[in-house]
Amino acid sequence: MLSKKTKYGLKALTYIARSEGDSPIQVAVIAKSEQIPQKFLESILLTLRKSGILGSKKGKHGGYYLREEPSEIKMTDVMRVLEGPIAMVPCVSLNYYEKCDDCPNEHKCSVNKLMLQVRDSTLKVFRNTTLADLSNTNE
Amino acid sequence: MLSKKTKYGLKALTYIARSEGDSPIQVAVIAKSEQIPQKFLESILLTLRKSGILGSKKGKHGGYYLREEPSEIKMTDVMRVLEGPIAMVPCVSLNYYEKCDDCPNEHKCSVNKLMLQVRDSTLKVFRNTTLADLSNTNE
DNA sequence: ATTATTCCTATCGATTTAGTAGGAAAGACA
DNA sequence: TGTCTTTCCTACTAAATCGATAGGAATAAT
């Protein structure tokens, strides 16, 4: 299951991408429009900022803005920040690889074999999708 | 993340498929060979039996066996039993569809759009993979 | 100063995960 | 019949994760 955190994060990013003016968007505005608990959203946007996807401005007229064009923001990056590793099992993870304690031979492991395929196909989707694709209303 | 339950379940099914003799395989044997806590494995195999993937025989010389040929057992079915819905979000689930409370228009929802693609690509993998593929050591 | 906003830390209740415990029920075999 | 073996079932538990909430510090605009 997708966590609420990721769901809210994606919706917020989409909202910001669609609002593309010059001024930053405030958490309260997004929270209200997308029906997301504001305090929760605050912490999510903070994570996105720390990861470099969002920028922020404090104080009056502050808020969050995208650091790159929506078409440059790949879902691989967004998903890794929000949801963690894309692989369902550490032994097939590109960025967080870890050997299984039990598994004596990874290449003979049925779970490894299957999950490798799943990872590859999911990765293909995330690599080919940008925030611009998500924000595009028509389609 | 893949649950241990699913991981163990897949390993056990693979073990049984590879052992294809005429006599059922006992939980204790699988547990020892695959390093799975026996009581936990018991409950997993029970689930698989209730779902119709495995058959069982009680008492001495009892154990579990496959109800169909490994090449007939599709990962879509196995994964749904062990891990639950394949979709990461109920609003794109084929078997467990549910509308989001918040989402006024599903077709304009960025999360929906993305997760639909992920579901389709994952589904393609599971539909094209059978237990026979997993048990095949060479490849 | 005042007000608006992000930033940070801590806490909390509910749910899920990964088991464990104990024994009932059924079947094999002597 | 009695014993042993195996699945079957229910209930419990410790730990982790999730989805928040609370309260206020820091910063910026006016």
PDB file of N, CA, C and O in Angstrom, chain A residues 13 25 29 36 40 44 50 58 71 80 83 85 95 106-107 116-118 135 138:
ATOM      1  N   LEU A  13       2.732  18.249  -4.578  1.00  0.00           N
ATOM      2  CA  LEU A  13       3.652  18.606  -5.662  1.00  0.00           C
ATOM      3  C   LEU A  13       2.883  18.964  -6.926  1.00  0.00           C
ATOM      4  O   LEU A  13       3.205  19.933  -7.617  1.00  0.00           O
ATOM      5  N   ILE A  25       3.930  28.892  -2.717  1.00  0.00           N
ATOM      6  CA  ILE A  25       2.602  28.458  -2.272  1.00  0.00           C
ATOM      7  C   ILE A  25       2.666  28.069  -0.802  1.00  0.00           C
ATOM      8  O   ILE A  25       3.572  27.362  -0.373  1.00  0.00           O
ATOM      9  N   VAL A  29      -2.766  26.737   2.139  1.00  0.00           N
ATOM     10  CA  VAL A  29      -3.547  26.766   0.902  1.00  0.00           C
ATOM     11  C   VAL A  29      -3.672  25.369   0.305  1.00  0.00           C
ATOM     12  O   VAL A  29      -4.765  24.914  -0.064  1.00  0.00           O
ATOM     13  N   ILE A  36      -5.866  17.898   3.124  1.00  0.00           N
ATOM     14  CA  ILE A  36      -4.790  17.200   3.825  1.00  0.00           C
ATOM     15  C   ILE A  36      -4.591  17.872   5.178  1.00  0.00           C
ATOM     16  O   ILE A  36      -4.576  19.095   5.251  1.00  0.00           O
ATOM     17  N   PHE A  40       0.406  17.675   9.211  1.00  0.00           N
ATOM     18  CA  PHE A  40       1.000  16.508   8.565  1.00  0.00           C
ATOM     19  C   PHE A  40       1.672  16.935   7.258  1.00  0.00           C
ATOM     20  O   PHE A  40       2.821  16.560   6.971  1.00  0.00           O
ATOM     21  N   ILE A  44       5.644  16.799   5.606  1.00  0.00           N
ATOM     22  CA  ILE A  44       5.932  16.169   4.317  1.00  0.00           C
ATOM     23  C   ILE A  44       6.687  17.129   3.398  1.00  0.00           C
ATOM     24  O   ILE A  44       7.689  16.776   2.783  1.00  0.00           O
ATOM     25  N   LYS A  50      14.088  19.265   2.222  1.00  0.00           N
ATOM     26  CA  LYS A  50      15.402  18.781   2.648  1.00  0.00           C
ATOM     27  C   LYS A  50      16.050  17.909   1.587  1.00  0.00           C
ATOM     28  O   LYS A  50      17.267  17.821   1.495  1.00  0.00           O
ATOM     29  N   LYS A  58      10.564  31.596   4.147  1.00  0.00           N
ATOM     30  CA  LYS A  58       9.886  31.741   5.435  1.00  0.00           C
ATOM     31  C   LYS A  58       9.143  33.064   5.540  1.00  0.00           C
ATOM     32  O   LYS A  58       9.314  33.946   4.705  1.00  0.00           O
ATOM     33  N   SER A  71       8.838  19.260 -15.634  1.00  0.00           N
ATOM     34  CA  SER A  71       9.266  18.254 -16.612  1.00  0.00           C
ATOM     35  C   SER A  71      10.650  17.683 -16.293  1.00  0.00           C
ATOM     36  O   SER A  71      11.085  16.721 -16.899  1.00  0.00           O
ATOM     37  N   ARG A  80      11.382   7.879  -4.172  1.00  0.00           N
ATOM     38  CA  ARG A  80      12.422   7.448  -3.219  1.00  0.00           C
ATOM     39  C   ARG A  80      12.406   8.310  -1.963  1.00  0.00           C
ATOM     40  O   ARG A  80      12.589   7.814  -0.857  1.00  0.00           O
ATOM     41  N   GLU A  83       8.489   7.542  -0.359  1.00  0.00           N
ATOM     42  CA  GLU A  83       8.103   6.165  -0.032  1.00  0.00           C
ATOM     43  C   GLU A  83       9.282   5.274   0.329  1.00  0.00           C
ATOM     44  O   GLU A  83       9.107   4.176   0.837  1.00  0.00           O
ATOM     45  N   PRO A  85      12.780   2.992  -0.724  1.00  0.00           N
ATOM     46  CA  PRO A  85      13.272   2.195  -1.838  1.00  0.00           C
ATOM     47  C   PRO A  85      12.141   1.745  -2.758  1.00  0.00           C
ATOM     48  O   PRO A  85      11.050   1.444  -2.292  1.00  0.00           O
ATOM     49  N   ASN A  95      19.608   1.274  -4.864  1.00  0.00           N
ATOM     50  CA  ASN A  95      20.179   2.285  -3.980  1.00  0.00           C
ATOM     51  C   ASN A  95      20.344   1.845  -2.537  1.00  0.00           C
ATOM     52  O   ASN A  95      21.023   2.490  -1.758  1.00  0.00           O
ATOM     53  N   GLU A 106      21.817 -15.846  -4.175  1.00  0.00           N
ATOM     54  CA  GLU A 106      20.835 -14.882  -4.633  1.00  0.00           C
ATOM     55  C   GLU A 106      20.270 -15.234  -6.020  1.00  0.00           C
ATOM     56  O   GLU A 106      19.104 -15.016  -6.298  1.00  0.00           O
ATOM     57  N   HIS A 107      21.120 -15.762  -6.856  1.00  0.00           N
ATOM     58  CA  HIS A 107      20.705 -15.987  -8.242  1.00  0.00           C
ATOM     59  C   HIS A 107      19.838 -17.229  -8.404  1.00  0.00           C
ATOM     60  O   HIS A 107      19.244 -17.459  -9.444  1.00  0.00           O
ATOM     61  N   LEU A 116      13.006  -8.832  -8.886  1.00  0.00           N
ATOM     62  CA  LEU A 116      13.860  -8.114  -9.818  1.00  0.00           C
ATOM     63  C   LEU A 116      13.051  -7.641 -11.022  1.00  0.00           C
ATOM     64  O   LEU A 116      13.195  -6.510 -11.490  1.00  0.00           O
ATOM     65  N   GLN A 117      12.190  -8.500 -11.497  1.00  0.00           N
ATOM     66  CA  GLN A 117      11.346  -8.137 -12.634  1.00  0.00           C
ATOM     67  C   GLN A 117      10.366  -7.026 -12.263  1.00  0.00           C
ATOM     68  O   GLN A 117      10.135  -6.102 -13.042  1.00  0.00           O
ATOM     69  N   VAL A 118       9.803  -7.154 -11.067  1.00  0.00           N
ATOM     70  CA  VAL A 118       8.860  -6.134 -10.616  1.00  0.00           C
ATOM     71  C   VAL A 118       9.559  -4.792 -10.486  1.00  0.00           C
ATOM     72  O   VAL A 118       9.056  -3.759 -10.940  1.00  0.00           O
ATOM     73  N   SER A 135       0.798  16.614 -13.565  1.00  0.00           N
ATOM     74  CA  SER A 135       0.028  17.856 -13.448  1.00  0.00           C
ATOM     75  C   SER A 135      -0.818  18.138 -14.662  1.00  0.00           C
ATOM     76  O   SER A 135      -1.753  18.929 -14.595  1.00  0.00           O
ATOM     77  N   ASN A 138      -5.283  17.432 -18.980  1.00  0.00           N
ATOM     78  CA  ASN A 138      -5.785  16.713 -20.153  1.00  0.00           C
ATOM     79  C   ASN A 138      -4.930  15.473 -20.319  1.00  0.00           C
ATOM     80  O   ASN A 138      -3.740  15.503 -20.116  1.00  0.00           O
TER      81      ASN A 138
END
